[in-house]
mmCIF file of C-alpha atoms in Angstrom:
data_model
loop_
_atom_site.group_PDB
_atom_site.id
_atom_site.type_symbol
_atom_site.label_atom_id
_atom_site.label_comp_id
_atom_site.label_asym_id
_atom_site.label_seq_id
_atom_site.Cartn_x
_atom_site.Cartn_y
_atom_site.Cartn_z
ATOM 1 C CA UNK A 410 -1.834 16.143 -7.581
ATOM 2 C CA UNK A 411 -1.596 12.480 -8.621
ATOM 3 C CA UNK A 412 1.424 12.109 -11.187
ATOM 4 C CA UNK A 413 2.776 7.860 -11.670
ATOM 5 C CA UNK A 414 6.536 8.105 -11.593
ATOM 6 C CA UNK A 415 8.051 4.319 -11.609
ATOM 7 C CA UNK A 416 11.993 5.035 -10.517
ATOM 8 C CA UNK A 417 13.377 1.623 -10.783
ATOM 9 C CA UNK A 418 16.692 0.745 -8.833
ATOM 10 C CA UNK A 419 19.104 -2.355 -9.666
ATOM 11 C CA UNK A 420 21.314 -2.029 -6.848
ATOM 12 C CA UNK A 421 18.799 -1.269 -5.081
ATOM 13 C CA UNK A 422 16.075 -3.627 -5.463
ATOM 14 C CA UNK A 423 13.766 -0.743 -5.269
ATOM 15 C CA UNK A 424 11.917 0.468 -8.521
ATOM 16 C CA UNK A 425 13.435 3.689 -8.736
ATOM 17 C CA UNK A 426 13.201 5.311 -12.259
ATOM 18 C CA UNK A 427 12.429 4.281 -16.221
ATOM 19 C CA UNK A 428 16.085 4.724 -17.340
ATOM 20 C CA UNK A 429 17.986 1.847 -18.644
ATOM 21 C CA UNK A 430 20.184 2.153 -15.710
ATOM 22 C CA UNK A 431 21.378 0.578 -12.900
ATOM 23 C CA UNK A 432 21.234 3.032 -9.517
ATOM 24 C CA UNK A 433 23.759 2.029 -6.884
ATOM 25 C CA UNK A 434 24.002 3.907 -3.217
ATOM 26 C CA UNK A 435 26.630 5.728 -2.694
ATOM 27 C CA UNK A 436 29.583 4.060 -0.896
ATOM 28 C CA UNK A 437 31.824 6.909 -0.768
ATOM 29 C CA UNK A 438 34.525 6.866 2.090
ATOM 30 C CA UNK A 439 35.295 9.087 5.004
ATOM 31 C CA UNK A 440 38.315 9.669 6.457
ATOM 32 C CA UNK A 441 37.641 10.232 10.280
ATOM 33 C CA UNK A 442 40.539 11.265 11.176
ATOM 34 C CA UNK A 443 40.454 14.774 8.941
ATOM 35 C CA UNK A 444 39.202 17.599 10.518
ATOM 36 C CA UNK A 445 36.326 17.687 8.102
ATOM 37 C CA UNK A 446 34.056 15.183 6.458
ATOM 38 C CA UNK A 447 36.015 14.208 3.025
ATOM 39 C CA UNK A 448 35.574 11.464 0.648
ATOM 40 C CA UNK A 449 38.790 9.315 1.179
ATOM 41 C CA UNK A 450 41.243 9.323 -2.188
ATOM 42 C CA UNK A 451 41.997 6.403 -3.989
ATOM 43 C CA UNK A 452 46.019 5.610 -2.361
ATOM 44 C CA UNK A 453 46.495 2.566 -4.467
ATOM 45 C CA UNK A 454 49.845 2.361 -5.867
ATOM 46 C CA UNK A 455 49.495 1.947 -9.792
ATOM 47 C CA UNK A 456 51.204 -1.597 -10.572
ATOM 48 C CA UNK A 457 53.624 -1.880 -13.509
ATOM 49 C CA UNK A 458 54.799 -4.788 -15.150
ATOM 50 C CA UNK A 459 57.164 -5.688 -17.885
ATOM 51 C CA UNK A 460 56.566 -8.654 -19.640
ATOM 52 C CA UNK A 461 59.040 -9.647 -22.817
ATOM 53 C CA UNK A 462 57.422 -9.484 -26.129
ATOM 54 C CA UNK A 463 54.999 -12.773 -26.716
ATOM 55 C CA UNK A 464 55.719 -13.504 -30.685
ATOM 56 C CA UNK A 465 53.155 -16.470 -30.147
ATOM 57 C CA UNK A 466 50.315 -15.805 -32.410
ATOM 58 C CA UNK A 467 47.184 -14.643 -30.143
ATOM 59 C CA UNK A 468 44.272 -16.479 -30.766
ATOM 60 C CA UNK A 469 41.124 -14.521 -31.858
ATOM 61 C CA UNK A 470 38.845 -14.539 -28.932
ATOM 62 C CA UNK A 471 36.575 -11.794 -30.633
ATOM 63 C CA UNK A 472 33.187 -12.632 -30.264
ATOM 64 C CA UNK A 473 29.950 -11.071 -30.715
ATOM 65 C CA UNK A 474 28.486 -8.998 -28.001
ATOM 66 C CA UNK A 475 25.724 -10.967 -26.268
ATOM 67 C CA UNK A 476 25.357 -8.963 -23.514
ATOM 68 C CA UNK A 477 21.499 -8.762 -22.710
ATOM 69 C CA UNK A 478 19.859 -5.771 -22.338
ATOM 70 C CA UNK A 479 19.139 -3.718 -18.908
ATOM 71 C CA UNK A 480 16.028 -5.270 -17.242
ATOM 72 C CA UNK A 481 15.468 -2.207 -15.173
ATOM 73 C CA UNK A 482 11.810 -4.538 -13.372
ATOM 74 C CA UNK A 483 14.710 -6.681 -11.358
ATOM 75 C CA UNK A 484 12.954 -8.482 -8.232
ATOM 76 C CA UNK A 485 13.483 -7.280 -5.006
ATOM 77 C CA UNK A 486 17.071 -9.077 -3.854
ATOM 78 C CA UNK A 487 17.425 -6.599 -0.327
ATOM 79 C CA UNK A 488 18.152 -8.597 2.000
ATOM 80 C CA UNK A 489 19.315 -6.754 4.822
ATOM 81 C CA UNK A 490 16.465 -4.292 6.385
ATOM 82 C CA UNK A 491 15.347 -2.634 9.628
ATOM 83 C CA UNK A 492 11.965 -4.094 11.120
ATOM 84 C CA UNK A 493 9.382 -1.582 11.755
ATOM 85 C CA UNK A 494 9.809 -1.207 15.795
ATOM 86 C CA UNK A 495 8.943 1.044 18.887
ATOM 87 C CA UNK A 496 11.587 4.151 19.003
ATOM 88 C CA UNK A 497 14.112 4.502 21.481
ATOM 89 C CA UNK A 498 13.029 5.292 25.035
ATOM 90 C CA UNK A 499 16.725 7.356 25.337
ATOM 91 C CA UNK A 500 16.357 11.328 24.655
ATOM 92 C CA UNK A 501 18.717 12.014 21.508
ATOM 93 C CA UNK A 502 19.580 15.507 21.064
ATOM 94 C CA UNK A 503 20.165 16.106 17.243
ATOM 95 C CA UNK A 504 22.642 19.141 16.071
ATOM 96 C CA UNK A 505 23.283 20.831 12.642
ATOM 97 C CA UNK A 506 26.430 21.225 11.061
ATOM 98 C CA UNK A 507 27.487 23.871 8.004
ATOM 99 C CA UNK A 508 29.470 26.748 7.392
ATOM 100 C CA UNK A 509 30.357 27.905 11.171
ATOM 101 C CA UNK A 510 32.606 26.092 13.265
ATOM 102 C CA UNK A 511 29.680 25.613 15.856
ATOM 103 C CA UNK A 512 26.676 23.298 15.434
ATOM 104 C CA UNK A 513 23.361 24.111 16.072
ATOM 105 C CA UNK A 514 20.981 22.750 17.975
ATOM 106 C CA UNK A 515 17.748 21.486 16.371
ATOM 107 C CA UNK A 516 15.729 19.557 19.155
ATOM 108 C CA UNK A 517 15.682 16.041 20.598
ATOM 109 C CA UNK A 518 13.653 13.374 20.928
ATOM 110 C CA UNK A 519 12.493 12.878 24.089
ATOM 111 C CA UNK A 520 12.046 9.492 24.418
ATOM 112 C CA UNK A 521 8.074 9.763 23.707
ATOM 113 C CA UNK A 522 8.246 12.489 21.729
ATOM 114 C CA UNK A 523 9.665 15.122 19.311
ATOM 115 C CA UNK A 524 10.643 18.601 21.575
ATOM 116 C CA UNK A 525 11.753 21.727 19.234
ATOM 117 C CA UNK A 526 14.922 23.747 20.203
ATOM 118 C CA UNK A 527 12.467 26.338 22.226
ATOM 119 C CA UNK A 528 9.520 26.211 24.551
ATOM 120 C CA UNK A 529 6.629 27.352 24.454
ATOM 121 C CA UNK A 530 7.295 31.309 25.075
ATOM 122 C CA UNK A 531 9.993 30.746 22.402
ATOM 123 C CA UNK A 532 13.204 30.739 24.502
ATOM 124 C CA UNK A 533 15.992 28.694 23.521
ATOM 125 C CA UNK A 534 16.391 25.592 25.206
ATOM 126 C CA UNK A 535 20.016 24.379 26.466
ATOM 127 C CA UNK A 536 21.124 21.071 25.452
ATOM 128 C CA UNK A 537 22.350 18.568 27.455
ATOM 129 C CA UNK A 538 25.324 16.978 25.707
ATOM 130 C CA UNK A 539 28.640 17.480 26.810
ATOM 131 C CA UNK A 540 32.738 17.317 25.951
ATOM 132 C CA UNK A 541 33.468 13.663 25.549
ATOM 133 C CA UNK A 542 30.110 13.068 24.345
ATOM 134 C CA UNK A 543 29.707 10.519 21.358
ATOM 135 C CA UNK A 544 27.624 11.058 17.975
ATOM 136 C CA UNK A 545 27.536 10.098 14.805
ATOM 137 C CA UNK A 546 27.329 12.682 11.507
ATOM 138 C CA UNK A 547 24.702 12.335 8.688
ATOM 139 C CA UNK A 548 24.723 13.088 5.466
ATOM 140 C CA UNK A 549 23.702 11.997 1.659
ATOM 141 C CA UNK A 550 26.370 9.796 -0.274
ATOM 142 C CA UNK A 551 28.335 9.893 3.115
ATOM 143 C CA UNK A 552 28.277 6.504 5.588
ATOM 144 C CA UNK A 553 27.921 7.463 9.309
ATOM 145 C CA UNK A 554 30.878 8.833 10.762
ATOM 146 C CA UNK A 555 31.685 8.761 14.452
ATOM 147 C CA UNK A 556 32.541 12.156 16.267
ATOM 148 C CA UNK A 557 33.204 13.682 19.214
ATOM 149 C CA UNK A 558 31.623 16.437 20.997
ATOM 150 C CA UNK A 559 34.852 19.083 22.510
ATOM 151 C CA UNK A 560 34.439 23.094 22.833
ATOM 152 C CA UNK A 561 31.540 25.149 21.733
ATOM 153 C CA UNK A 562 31.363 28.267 19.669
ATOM 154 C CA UNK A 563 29.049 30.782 17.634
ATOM 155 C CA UNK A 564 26.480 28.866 15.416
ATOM 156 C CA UNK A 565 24.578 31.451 14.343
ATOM 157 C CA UNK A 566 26.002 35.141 13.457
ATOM 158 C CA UNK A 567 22.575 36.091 12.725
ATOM 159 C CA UNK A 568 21.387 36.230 16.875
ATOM 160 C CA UNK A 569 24.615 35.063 18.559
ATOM 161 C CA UNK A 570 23.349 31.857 19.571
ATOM 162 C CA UNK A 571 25.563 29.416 20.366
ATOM 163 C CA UNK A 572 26.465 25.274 19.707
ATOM 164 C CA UNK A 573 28.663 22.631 20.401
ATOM 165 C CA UNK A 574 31.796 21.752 18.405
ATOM 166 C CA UNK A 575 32.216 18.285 16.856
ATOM 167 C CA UNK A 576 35.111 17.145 15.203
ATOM 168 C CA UNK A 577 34.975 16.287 12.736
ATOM 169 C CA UNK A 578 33.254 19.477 11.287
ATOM 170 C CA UNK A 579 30.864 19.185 8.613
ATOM 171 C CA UNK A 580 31.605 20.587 5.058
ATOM 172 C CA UNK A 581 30.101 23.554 3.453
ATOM 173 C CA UNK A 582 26.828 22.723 2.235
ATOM 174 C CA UNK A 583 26.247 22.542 -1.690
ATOM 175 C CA UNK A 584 24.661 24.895 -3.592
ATOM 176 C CA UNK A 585 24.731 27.567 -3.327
ATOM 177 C CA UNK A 586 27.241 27.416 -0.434
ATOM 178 C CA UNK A 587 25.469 28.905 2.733
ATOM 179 C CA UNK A 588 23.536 27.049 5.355
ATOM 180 C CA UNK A 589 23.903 23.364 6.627
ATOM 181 C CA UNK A 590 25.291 20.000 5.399
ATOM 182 C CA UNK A 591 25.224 17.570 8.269
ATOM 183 C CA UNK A 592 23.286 16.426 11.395
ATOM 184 C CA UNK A 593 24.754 14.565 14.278
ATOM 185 C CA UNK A 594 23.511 12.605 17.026
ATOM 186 C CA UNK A 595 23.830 9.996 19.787
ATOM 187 C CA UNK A 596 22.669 6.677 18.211
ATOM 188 C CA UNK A 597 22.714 2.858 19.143
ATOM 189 C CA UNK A 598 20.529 2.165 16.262
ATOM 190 C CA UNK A 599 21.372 1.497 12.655
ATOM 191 C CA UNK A 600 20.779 5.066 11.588
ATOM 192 C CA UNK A 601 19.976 4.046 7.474
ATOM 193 C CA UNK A 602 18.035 1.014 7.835
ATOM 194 C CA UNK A 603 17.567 0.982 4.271
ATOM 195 C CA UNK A 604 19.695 1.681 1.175
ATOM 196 C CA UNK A 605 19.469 5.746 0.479
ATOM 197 C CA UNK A 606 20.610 6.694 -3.340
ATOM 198 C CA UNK A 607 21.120 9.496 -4.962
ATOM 199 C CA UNK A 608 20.043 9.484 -8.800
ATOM 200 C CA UNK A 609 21.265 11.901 -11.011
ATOM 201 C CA UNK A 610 18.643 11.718 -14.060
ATOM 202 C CA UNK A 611 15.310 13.056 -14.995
ATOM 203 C CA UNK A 612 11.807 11.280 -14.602
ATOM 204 C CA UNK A 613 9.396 12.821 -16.671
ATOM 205 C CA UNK A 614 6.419 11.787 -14.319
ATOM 206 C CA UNK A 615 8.341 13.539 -11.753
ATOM 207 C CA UNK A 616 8.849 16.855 -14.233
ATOM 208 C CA UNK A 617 4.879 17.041 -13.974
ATOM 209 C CA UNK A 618 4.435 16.802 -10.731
ATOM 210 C CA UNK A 619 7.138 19.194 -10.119
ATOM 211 C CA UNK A 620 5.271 21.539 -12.966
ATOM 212 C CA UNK A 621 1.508 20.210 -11.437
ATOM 213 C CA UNK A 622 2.756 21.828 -7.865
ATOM 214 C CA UNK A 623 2.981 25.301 -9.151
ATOM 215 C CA UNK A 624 -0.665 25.064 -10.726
ATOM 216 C CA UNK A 625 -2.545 26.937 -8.137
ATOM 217 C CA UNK A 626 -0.049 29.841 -8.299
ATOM 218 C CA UNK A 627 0.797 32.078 -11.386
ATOM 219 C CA UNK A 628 4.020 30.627 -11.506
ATOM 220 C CA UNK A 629 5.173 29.305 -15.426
ATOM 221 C CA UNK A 630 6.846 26.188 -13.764
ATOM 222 C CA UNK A 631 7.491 24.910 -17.221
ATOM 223 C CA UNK A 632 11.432 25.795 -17.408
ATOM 224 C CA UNK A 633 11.838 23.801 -13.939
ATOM 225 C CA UNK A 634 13.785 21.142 -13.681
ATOM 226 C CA UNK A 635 14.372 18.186 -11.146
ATOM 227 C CA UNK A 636 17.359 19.200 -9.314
ATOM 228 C CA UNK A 637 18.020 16.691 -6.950
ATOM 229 C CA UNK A 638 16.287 13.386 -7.011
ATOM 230 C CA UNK A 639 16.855 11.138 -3.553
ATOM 231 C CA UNK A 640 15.571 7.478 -3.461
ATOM 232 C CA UNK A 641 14.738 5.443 -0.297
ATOM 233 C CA UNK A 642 12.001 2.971 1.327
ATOM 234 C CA UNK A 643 11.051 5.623 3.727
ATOM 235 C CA UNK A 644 8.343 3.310 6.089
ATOM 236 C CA UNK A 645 9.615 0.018 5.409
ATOM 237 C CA UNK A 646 7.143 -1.183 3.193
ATOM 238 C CA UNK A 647 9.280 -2.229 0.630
ATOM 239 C CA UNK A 648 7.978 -0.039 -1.838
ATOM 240 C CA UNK A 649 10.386 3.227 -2.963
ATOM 241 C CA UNK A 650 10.037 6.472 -2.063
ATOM 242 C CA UNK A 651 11.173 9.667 -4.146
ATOM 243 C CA UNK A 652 12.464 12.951 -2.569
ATOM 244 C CA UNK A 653 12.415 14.853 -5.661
ATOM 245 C CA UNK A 654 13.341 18.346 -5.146
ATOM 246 C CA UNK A 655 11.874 20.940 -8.700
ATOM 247 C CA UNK A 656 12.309 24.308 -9.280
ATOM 248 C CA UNK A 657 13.646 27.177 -11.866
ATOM 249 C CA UNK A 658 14.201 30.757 -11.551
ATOM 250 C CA UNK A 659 11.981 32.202 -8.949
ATOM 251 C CA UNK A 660 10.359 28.867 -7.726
ATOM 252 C CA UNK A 661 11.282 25.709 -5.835
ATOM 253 C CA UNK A 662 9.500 22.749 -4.015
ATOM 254 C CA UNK A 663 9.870 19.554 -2.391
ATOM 255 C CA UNK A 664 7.890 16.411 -3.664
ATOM 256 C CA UNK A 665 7.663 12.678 -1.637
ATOM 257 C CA UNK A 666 6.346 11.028 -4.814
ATOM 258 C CA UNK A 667 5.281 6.698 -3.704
ATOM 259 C CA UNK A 668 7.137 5.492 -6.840
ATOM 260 C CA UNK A 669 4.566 2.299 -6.702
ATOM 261 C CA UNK A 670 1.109 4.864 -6.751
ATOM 262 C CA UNK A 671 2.391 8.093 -8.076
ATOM 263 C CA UNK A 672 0.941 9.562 -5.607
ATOM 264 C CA UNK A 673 2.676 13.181 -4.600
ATOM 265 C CA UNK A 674 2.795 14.832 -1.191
ATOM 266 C CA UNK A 675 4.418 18.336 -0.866
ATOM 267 C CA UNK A 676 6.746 18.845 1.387
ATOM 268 C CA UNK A 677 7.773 22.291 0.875
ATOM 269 C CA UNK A 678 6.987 25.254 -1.778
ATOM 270 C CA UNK A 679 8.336 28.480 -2.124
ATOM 271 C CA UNK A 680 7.895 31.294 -5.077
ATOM 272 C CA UNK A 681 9.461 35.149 -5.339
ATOM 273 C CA UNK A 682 6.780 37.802 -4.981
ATOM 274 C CA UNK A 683 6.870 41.476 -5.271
ATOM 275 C CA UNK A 684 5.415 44.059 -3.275
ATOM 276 C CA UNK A 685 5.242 47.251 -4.183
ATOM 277 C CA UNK A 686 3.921 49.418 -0.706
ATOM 278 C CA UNK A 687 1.267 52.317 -0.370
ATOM 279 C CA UNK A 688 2.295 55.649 0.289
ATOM 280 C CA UNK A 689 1.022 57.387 2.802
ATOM 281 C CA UNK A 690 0.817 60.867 2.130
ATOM 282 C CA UNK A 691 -0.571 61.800 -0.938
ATOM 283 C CA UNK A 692 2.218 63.373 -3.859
ATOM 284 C CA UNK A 693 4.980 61.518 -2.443
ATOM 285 C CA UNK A 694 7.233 59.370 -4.805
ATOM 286 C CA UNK A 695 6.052 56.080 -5.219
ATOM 287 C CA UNK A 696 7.497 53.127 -3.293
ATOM 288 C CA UNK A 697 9.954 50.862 -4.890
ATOM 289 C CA UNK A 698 8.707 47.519 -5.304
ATOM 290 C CA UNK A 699 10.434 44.902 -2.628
ATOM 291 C CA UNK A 700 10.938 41.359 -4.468
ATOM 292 C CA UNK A 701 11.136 38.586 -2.156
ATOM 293 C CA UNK A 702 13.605 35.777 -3.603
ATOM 294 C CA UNK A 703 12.148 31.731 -3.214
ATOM 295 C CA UNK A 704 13.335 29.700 -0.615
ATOM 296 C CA UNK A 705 15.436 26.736 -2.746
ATOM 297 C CA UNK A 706 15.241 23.111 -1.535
ATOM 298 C CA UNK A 707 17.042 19.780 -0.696
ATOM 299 C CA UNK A 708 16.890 16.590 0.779
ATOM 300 C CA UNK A 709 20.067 17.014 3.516
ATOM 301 C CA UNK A 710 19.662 13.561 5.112
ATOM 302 C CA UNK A 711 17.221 10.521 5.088
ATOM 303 C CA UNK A 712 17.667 8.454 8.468
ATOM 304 C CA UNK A 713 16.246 7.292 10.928
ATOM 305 C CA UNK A 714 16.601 9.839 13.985
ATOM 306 C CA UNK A 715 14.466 8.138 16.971
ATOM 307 C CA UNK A 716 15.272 4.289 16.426
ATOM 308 C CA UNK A 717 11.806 2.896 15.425
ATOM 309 C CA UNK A 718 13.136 1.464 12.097
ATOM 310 C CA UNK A 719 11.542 4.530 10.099
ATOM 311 C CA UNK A 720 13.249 6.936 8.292
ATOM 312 C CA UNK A 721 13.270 10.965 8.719
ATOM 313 C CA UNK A 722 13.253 13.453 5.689
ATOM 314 C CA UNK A 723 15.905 15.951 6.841
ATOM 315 C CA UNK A 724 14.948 18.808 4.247
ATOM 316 C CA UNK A 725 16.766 22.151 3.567
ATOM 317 C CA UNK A 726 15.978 25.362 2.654
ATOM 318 C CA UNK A 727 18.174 28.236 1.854
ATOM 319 C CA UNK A 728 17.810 32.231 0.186
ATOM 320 C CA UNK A 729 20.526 34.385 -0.062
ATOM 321 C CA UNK A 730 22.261 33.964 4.325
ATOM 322 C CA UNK A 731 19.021 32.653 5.432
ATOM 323 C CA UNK A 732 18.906 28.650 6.057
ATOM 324 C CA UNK A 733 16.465 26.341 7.748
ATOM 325 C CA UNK A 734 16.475 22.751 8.571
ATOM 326 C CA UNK A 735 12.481 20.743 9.103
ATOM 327 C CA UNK A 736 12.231 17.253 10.041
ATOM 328 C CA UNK A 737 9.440 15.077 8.878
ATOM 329 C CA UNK A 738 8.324 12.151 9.776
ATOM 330 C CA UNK A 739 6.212 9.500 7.082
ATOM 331 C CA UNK A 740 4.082 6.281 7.998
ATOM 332 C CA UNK A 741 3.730 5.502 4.260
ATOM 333 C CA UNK A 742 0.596 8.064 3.840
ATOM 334 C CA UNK A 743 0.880 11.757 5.702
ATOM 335 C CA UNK A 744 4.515 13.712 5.814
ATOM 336 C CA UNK A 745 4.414 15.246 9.027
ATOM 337 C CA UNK A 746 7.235 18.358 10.361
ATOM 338 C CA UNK A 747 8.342 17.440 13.607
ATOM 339 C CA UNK A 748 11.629 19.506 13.886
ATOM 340 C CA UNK A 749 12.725 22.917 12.801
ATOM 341 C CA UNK A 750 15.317 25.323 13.509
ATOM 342 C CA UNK A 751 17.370 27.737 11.083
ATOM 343 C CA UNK A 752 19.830 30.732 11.325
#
């Protein structure tokens, strides 16, 4: 599945997509103090002035508009990146944060390497962090914000399992509403070593990779549409990566697309089936067919979870109360899942 998608970014530096249009990271605000991640509101007082009538003829300063046109091919101006480095040697416990109270746990890294939330007879594995403790909450659009681990509490209705509580508390995840938005975690690191952006436009390189994804399945994937479309030098390379997340009624995936090759990795891919089961004694009504809804997709976070200058695709997946989170790693040619855990 080879597709060339070139997503050009001004603000950036990064090529990022073939729009005339300039793609700037998000620099929304948080306040820390409220008891949940929100953008801060603009407080500044509207200025009035009176001024006494100016019966001085104005001068015509009209002049023709000579503004030149968008040169989406800038050069590369970033000057302020992350160097490609050995991880931390520190084990970082990471936690996810969404509609309960509680956060879950998802794993750590060790300090040589990644260690899921069980062992290997699938018990649950206790974390180590404690009241007091220091992190630092992750999300798209959002800068890092400092919390504080205090209390614990259900994270998971589902199986009762339970997580720590950080304030501040992470807001209901978008679309459709269920499932996670955040994850925290000790760091001494500069957690986005590269500019992250999130680009609200279609590619239509990207459309056919999304559409070239479903082309082993009997899936029409010709109604999808990119839904979310994240932008980020992933491995440092200085060449963009796209985290472009396609689907439509009854089908969804997750695409790393190199925005210099077009080359596309999946990440994830779901589709609805129906069943319809056997009946075992012969006469008796037939079985209603069971439908099994898609999993939908999104990029949650891009950052760098482990210190080595490299950043993670924090990807999630949702259907109907059901929501996962997967970690994956990228050295600029495989996408690897090194972290999972869901409720």
């Amino acid at each position: 599945m080879m597709r060339r998608g070139v997503v050009l970014l001004a603000a950036l530096g990064l090529a990022a997509c073939t729009q005339e249009e300039a793609v700037v990271p998000s620099t929304a605000a948080v306040d820390a103090s409220s008891p949940t991640i929100e953008p801060t509101p603009d407080t500044t007082p509207e200025v009035t002035t009176t001024v006494a009538p100016d019966t001085t003829p104005a001068p015509d300063t009209s002049v023709a508009d000579t503004t030149p046109a968008v040169d989406t091919s800038v050069a590369d101006t970033t000057t302020t990146t992350v160097a490609i480095g050995d991880p931390t040697t520190v084990s970082t416990e990471y936690f996810l944060g969404g509609d309960p109270d509680a956060w879950l746990y998802l794993g750590r890294w060790t300090g040589n390497d990644w260690e899921s939330d069980r062992d290997d007879e699938q018990q649950l594995r206790v974390p180590e962090a404690a009241d007091g403790d220091t992190v630092f909450v992750h999300e798209l659009d959002v800068a890092p914000i400092p919390g504080t681990l205090g209390g614990s509490g259900e994270a998971c209705a589902l199986d009762g399992r339970t997580g720590p509580v950080i304030s501040p508390n992470a807001r209901a995840p978008q679309d459709p509403g269920f499932g996670f938005r955040s994850i925290a975690f000790p760091s001494d690191w500069a957690t986005v070593p590269r500019p992250v952006a999130v680009v609200t436009t279609s590619v239509d390189s990207y459309v056919a990779a999304g559409r070239e994804a479903f082309a082993d399945t009997e899936v029409d994937a010709s109604s999808g549409t990119i839904q979310q479309l994240v932008v980020a030098d992933l491995d440092g390379d200085g060449d963009t990566e796209s985290l472009v997340a396609f689907g439509g009624d009854g089908f969804s995936t997750l695409l790393l697309i190199d925005a210099n090759t077009g080359a596309s990795t999946r990440i994830a891919r779901s589709v609805a089936s129906t069943t319809t089961p056997t009946t075992a004694v012969e006469g008796d009504d037939p079985a209603e067919a069971v439908t099994t809804p898609a999993q939908t997709f999104r990029t949650l976070a891009v950052v760098d979870l482990n210190g080595d200058g490299r950043s993670e695709i924090v990807a999630h997946a949702f259907e109907g109360d059901d929501a996962e989170v997967t970690v994956s790693t990228y050295d600029g040619t495989e996408v690897t899942p090194v972290l999972s855990a869901g409720c």
